[in-house]
Short mmCIF file of C-alpha atoms in Angstrom, two decimals:
data_model
loop_
_atom_site.label_atom_id
_atom_site.label_comp_id
_atom_site.label_asym_id
_atom_site.label_seq_id
_atom_site.Cartn_x
_atom_site.Cartn_y
_atom_site.Cartn_z
CA UNK A 1 0.00 0.00 0.00
CA UNK A 2 1.69 3.20 -1.22
CA UNK A 3 0.30 6.71 -0.66
CA UNK A 4 2.12 9.38 -2.73
CA UNK A 5 1.28 13.07 -2.36
CA UNK A 6 1.27 13.52 -6.16
CA UNK A 7 1.13 11.41 -9.32
CA UNK A 8 4.48 9.67 -9.75
CA UNK A 9 6.31 6.66 -11.15
CA UNK A 10 7.60 4.15 -8.64
CA UNK A 11 10.29 1.60 -9.56
CA UNK A 12 9.97 -1.65 -7.57
CA UNK A 13 12.64 -4.36 -7.46
CA UNK A 14 12.66 -7.84 -5.91
CA UNK A 15 15.91 -9.51 -4.81
CA UNK A 16 16.74 -12.94 -3.47
CA UNK A 17 18.74 -13.20 -0.25
CA UNK A 18 22.09 -13.27 -2.07
CA UNK A 19 21.30 -9.96 -3.80
CA UNK A 20 20.31 -11.19 -7.27
CA UNK A 21 17.66 -8.95 -8.83
CA UNK A 22 14.70 -11.14 -9.80
CA UNK A 23 12.12 -8.56 -10.81
CA UNK A 24 11.97 -4.92 -11.88
CA UNK A 25 8.76 -3.04 -12.61
CA UNK A 26 7.71 0.59 -12.70
CA UNK A 27 4.24 1.42 -11.41
CA UNK A 28 2.39 4.62 -12.30
CA UNK A 29 0.91 5.82 -9.02
CA UNK A 30 -1.87 8.34 -8.58
CA UNK A 31 -2.05 10.84 -5.76
CA UNK A 32 -3.50 9.16 -2.67
CA UNK A 33 -3.71 5.50 -1.72
CA UNK A 34 -2.56 2.88 -4.27
CA UNK A 35 -2.80 -0.87 -3.92
CA UNK A 36 -0.69 -3.03 -6.25
CA UNK A 37 -0.25 -6.78 -6.36
CA UNK A 38 3.02 -8.50 -7.20
CA UNK A 39 2.73 -12.05 -8.53
CA UNK A 40 5.18 -14.27 -6.61
CA UNK A 41 3.66 -17.58 -7.78
CA UNK A 42 6.78 -18.31 -9.84
CA UNK A 43 9.14 -17.87 -6.88
CA UNK A 44 10.46 -20.71 -4.74
CA UNK A 45 9.56 -20.81 -1.06
CA UNK A 46 11.82 -18.55 0.93
CA UNK A 47 12.60 -14.97 1.86
CA UNK A 48 13.02 -12.08 -0.58
CA UNK A 49 13.69 -8.36 -0.36
CA UNK A 50 11.34 -5.86 -2.04
CA UNK A 51 12.78 -2.37 -2.64
CA UNK A 52 10.42 0.51 -3.42
CA UNK A 53 12.11 3.63 -4.82
CA UNK A 54 9.98 6.75 -4.42
CA UNK A 55 11.01 10.07 -5.92
CA UNK A 56 12.27 12.51 -3.31
CA UNK A 57 11.80 9.99 -0.47
CA UNK A 58 14.21 7.38 0.91
CA UNK A 59 13.80 3.89 -0.55
CA UNK A 60 11.63 1.51 1.41
CA UNK A 61 12.81 -2.07 1.95
CA UNK A 62 10.31 -4.81 2.79
CA UNK A 63 11.03 -8.42 3.64
CA UNK A 64 8.72 -10.80 1.72
CA UNK A 65 8.19 -14.45 2.69
CA UNK A 66 6.88 -16.82 0.01
CA UNK A 67 5.34 -19.96 1.47
#
């Protein structure tokens, strides 16, 4: 759930635990609350790191567990 203060593009990357980039996508976000789904059905069970880069704001890092 991402809530930008203005319309913006938001690059999102997914890494495995050894740092290999597995996914890169850019989402067009509208001002206000945005809800996006990332399909992890092709990923093996385990832990991953999701990095959200927002313009003018520090990157956000989220730990994702695929079961």
